[in-house]
Amino acid sequence: MALRIYSVAIEMLRTLRPVIERVGTKDPNLGDQLRRAATSIALNLSEGAYSQGRNERARWYTAMGSAAEVRACLEVAEALGYIEKADENLLDTLDRIVATLHRLTRR
């Protein structure tokens, strides 16, 4: 995998795992949505790294949308009292992933 951001996404998944489990015990649907969105980031990064042209850019956009969805799931989980405030390092990592993907879509 040529993209360094992929390893960041995998580490983000490791950090997010206990949050996914906690949310899933309170709200299985939201927990599943959070898990699917988080895994979509890494999967689309991987697919995009081996795509070309429009397909490559489409994967970056999908991964970026999934990162935004993870953030929204965390905010919803917090608003509903399923978790305390979302971890700032995790939010910073999501911002880093989005920023990198934004740059990739502009090349």
PDB file of C-alpha atoms in Angstrom:
ATOM      1  CA  MET A   1       0.000   0.000   0.000  1.00  0.00           C
ATOM      2  CA  ALA A   2       1.614   3.202  -1.168  1.00  0.00           C
ATOM      3  CA  LEU A   3      -0.651   5.507   0.838  1.00  0.00           C
ATOM      4  CA  ARG A   4       0.701   6.367   4.276  1.00  0.00           C
ATOM      5  CA  ILE A   5      -2.752   7.533   5.346  1.00  0.00           C
ATOM      6  CA  TYR A   6      -3.955   3.916   5.111  1.00  0.00           C
ATOM      7  CA  SER A   7      -1.977   2.967   8.232  1.00  0.00           C
ATOM      8  CA  VAL A   8      -3.474   5.994   9.989  1.00  0.00           C
ATOM      9  CA  ALA A   9      -6.950   4.737   9.082  1.00  0.00           C
ATOM     10  CA  ILE A  10      -6.152   1.252  10.407  1.00  0.00           C
ATOM     11  CA  GLU A  11      -4.847   2.707  13.678  1.00  0.00           C
ATOM     12  CA  MET A  12      -7.999   4.861  13.883  1.00  0.00           C
ATOM     13  CA  LEU A  13     -10.049   1.644  13.631  1.00  0.00           C
ATOM     14  CA  ARG A  14      -8.105   0.131  16.530  1.00  0.00           C
ATOM     15  CA  THR A  15      -8.776   3.230  18.625  1.00  0.00           C
ATOM     16  CA  LEU A  16     -12.433   3.277  17.617  1.00  0.00           C
ATOM     17  CA  ARG A  17     -13.112  -0.411  18.347  1.00  0.00           C
ATOM     18  CA  PRO A  18     -14.098   0.015  22.045  1.00  0.00           C
ATOM     19  CA  VAL A  19     -16.290   2.996  21.121  1.00  0.00           C
ATOM     20  CA  ILE A  20     -18.054   0.929  18.458  1.00  0.00           C
ATOM     21  CA  GLU A  21     -18.648  -1.816  21.025  1.00  0.00           C
ATOM     22  CA  ARG A  22     -19.952   0.657  23.630  1.00  0.00           C
ATOM     23  CA  VAL A  23     -22.292   2.369  21.179  1.00  0.00           C
ATOM     24  CA  GLY A  24     -23.436  -1.025  19.863  1.00  0.00           C
ATOM     25  CA  THR A  25     -24.563  -2.135  23.309  1.00  0.00           C
ATOM     26  CA  LYS A  26     -26.777   0.954  23.630  1.00  0.00           C
ATOM     27  CA  ASP A  27     -27.905   1.216  19.998  1.00  0.00           C
ATOM     28  CA  PRO A  28     -27.039  -1.713  17.707  1.00  0.00           C
ATOM     29  CA  ASN A  29     -28.065   0.183  14.565  1.00  0.00           C
ATOM     30  CA  LEU A  30     -25.865   3.187  15.333  1.00  0.00           C
ATOM     31  CA  GLY A  31     -23.011   0.899  16.369  1.00  0.00           C
ATOM     32  CA  ASP A  32     -23.285  -0.968  13.061  1.00  0.00           C
ATOM     33  CA  GLN A  33     -23.436   2.286  11.098  1.00  0.00           C
ATOM     34  CA  LEU A  34     -20.344   3.563  12.918  1.00  0.00           C
ATOM     35  CA  ARG A  35     -18.481   0.305  12.239  1.00  0.00           C
ATOM     36  CA  ARG A  36     -19.439   0.248   8.555  1.00  0.00           C
ATOM     37  CA  ALA A  37     -18.474   3.896   8.024  1.00  0.00           C
ATOM     38  CA  ALA A  38     -15.140   3.444   9.817  1.00  0.00           C
ATOM     39  CA  THR A  39     -14.220   0.323   7.868  1.00  0.00           C
ATOM     40  CA  SER A  40     -15.297   2.010   4.636  1.00  0.00           C
ATOM     41  CA  ILE A  41     -12.522   4.567   5.092  1.00  0.00           C
ATOM     42  CA  ALA A  42      -9.766   1.949   5.057  1.00  0.00           C
ATOM     43  CA  LEU A  43     -11.403  -0.172   2.373  1.00  0.00           C
ATOM     44  CA  ASN A  44     -11.888   2.746  -0.007  1.00  0.00           C
ATOM     45  CA  LEU A  45      -8.357   3.995   0.631  1.00  0.00           C
ATOM     46  CA  SER A  46      -7.063   0.577  -0.345  1.00  0.00           C
ATOM     47  CA  GLU A  47      -9.275   0.325  -3.405  1.00  0.00           C
ATOM     48  CA  GLY A  48      -8.433   3.863  -4.498  1.00  0.00           C
ATOM     49  CA  ALA A  49      -4.717   3.177  -4.256  1.00  0.00           C
ATOM     50  CA  TYR A  50      -5.119   0.551  -6.966  1.00  0.00           C
ATOM     51  CA  SER A  51      -7.624   2.394  -9.146  1.00  0.00           C
ATOM     52  CA  GLN A  52      -7.092   4.902 -11.922  1.00  0.00           C
ATOM     53  CA  GLY A  53      -8.779   8.025 -13.230  1.00  0.00           C
ATOM     54  CA  ARG A  54     -12.353   8.629 -12.170  1.00  0.00           C
ATOM     55  CA  ASN A  55     -12.511   5.412 -10.166  1.00  0.00           C
ATOM     56  CA  GLU A  56      -9.545   6.502  -8.063  1.00  0.00           C
ATOM     57  CA  ARG A  57     -11.088   9.882  -7.316  1.00  0.00           C
ATOM     58  CA  ALA A  58     -14.475   8.297  -6.576  1.00  0.00           C
ATOM     59  CA  ARG A  59     -12.884   6.050  -3.929  1.00  0.00           C
ATOM     60  CA  TRP A  60     -11.195   9.068  -2.284  1.00  0.00           C
ATOM     61  CA  TYR A  61     -14.527  10.900  -2.164  1.00  0.00           C
ATOM     62  CA  THR A  62     -16.265   7.844  -0.717  1.00  0.00           C
ATOM     63  CA  ALA A  63     -13.586   7.480   1.962  1.00  0.00           C
ATOM     64  CA  MET A  64     -13.885  11.188   2.768  1.00  0.00           C
ATOM     65  CA  GLY A  65     -17.670  10.892   3.093  1.00  0.00           C
ATOM     66  CA  SER A  66     -17.239   7.889   5.356  1.00  0.00           C
ATOM     67  CA  ALA A  67     -14.860   9.857   7.596  1.00  0.00           C
ATOM     68  CA  ALA A  68     -17.498  12.591   7.879  1.00  0.00           C
ATOM     69  CA  GLU A  69     -20.074   9.907   8.684  1.00  0.00           C
ATOM     70  CA  VAL A  70     -17.874   8.509  11.482  1.00  0.00           C
ATOM     71  CA  ARG A  71     -17.646  11.989  12.982  1.00  0.00           C
ATOM     72  CA  ALA A  72     -21.445  12.380  12.739  1.00  0.00           C
ATOM     73  CA  CYS A  73     -22.000   8.973  14.379  1.00  0.00           C
ATOM     74  CA  LEU A  74     -19.736  10.003  17.252  1.00  0.00           C
ATOM     75  CA  GLU A  75     -21.610  13.292  17.654  1.00  0.00           C
ATOM     76  CA  VAL A  76     -24.970  11.499  17.621  1.00  0.00           C
ATOM     77  CA  ALA A  77     -23.738   8.916  20.142  1.00  0.00           C
ATOM     78  CA  GLU A  78     -22.540  11.728  22.386  1.00  0.00           C
ATOM     79  CA  ALA A  79     -25.797  13.670  22.028  1.00  0.00           C
ATOM     80  CA  LEU A  80     -27.795  10.569  22.964  1.00  0.00           C
ATOM     81  CA  GLY A  81     -25.599   9.889  25.987  1.00  0.00           C
ATOM     82  CA  TYR A  82     -24.115   6.637  24.689  1.00  0.00           C
ATOM     83  CA  ILE A  83     -20.568   7.973  25.080  1.00  0.00           C
ATOM     84  CA  GLU A  84     -18.906  10.840  26.866  1.00  0.00           C
ATOM     85  CA  LYS A  85     -17.247  13.498  24.753  1.00  0.00           C
ATOM     86  CA  ALA A  86     -15.558  12.006  21.695  1.00  0.00           C
ATOM     87  CA  ASP A  87     -11.805  11.609  22.066  1.00  0.00           C
ATOM     88  CA  GLU A  88     -10.037  14.691  20.663  1.00  0.00           C
ATOM     89  CA  ASN A  89      -7.160  12.606  19.268  1.00  0.00           C
ATOM     90  CA  LEU A  90      -9.656  10.480  17.374  1.00  0.00           C
ATOM     91  CA  LEU A  91     -11.348  13.583  15.973  1.00  0.00           C
ATOM     92  CA  ASP A  92      -7.942  14.991  14.998  1.00  0.00           C
ATOM     93  CA  THR A  93      -7.137  11.742  13.203  1.00  0.00           C
ATOM     94  CA  LEU A  94     -10.415  11.956  11.295  1.00  0.00           C
ATOM     95  CA  ASP A  95      -9.559  15.546  10.336  1.00  0.00           C
ATOM     96  CA  ARG A  96      -6.125  14.405   9.138  1.00  0.00           C
ATOM     97  CA  ILE A  97      -7.688  11.669   7.017  1.00  0.00           C
ATOM     98  CA  VAL A  98     -10.193  14.107   5.492  1.00  0.00           C
ATOM     99  CA  ALA A  99      -7.462  16.677   4.774  1.00  0.00           C
ATOM    100  CA  THR A 100      -5.296  14.068   3.061  1.00  0.00           C
ATOM    101  CA  LEU A 101      -8.211  12.813   1.002  1.00  0.00           C
ATOM    102  CA  HIS A 102      -9.134  16.354   0.059  1.00  0.00           C
ATOM    103  CA  ARG A 103      -5.615  16.841  -1.296  1.00  0.00           C
ATOM    104  CA  LEU A 104      -5.809  13.539  -3.187  1.00  0.00           C
ATOM    105  CA  THR A 105      -9.051  14.582  -4.900  1.00  0.00           C
ATOM    106  CA  ARG A 106      -7.413  17.808  -6.100  1.00  0.00           C
ATOM    107  CA  ARG A 107      -4.454  16.254  -7.921  1.00  0.00           C
TER     108      ARG A 107
END
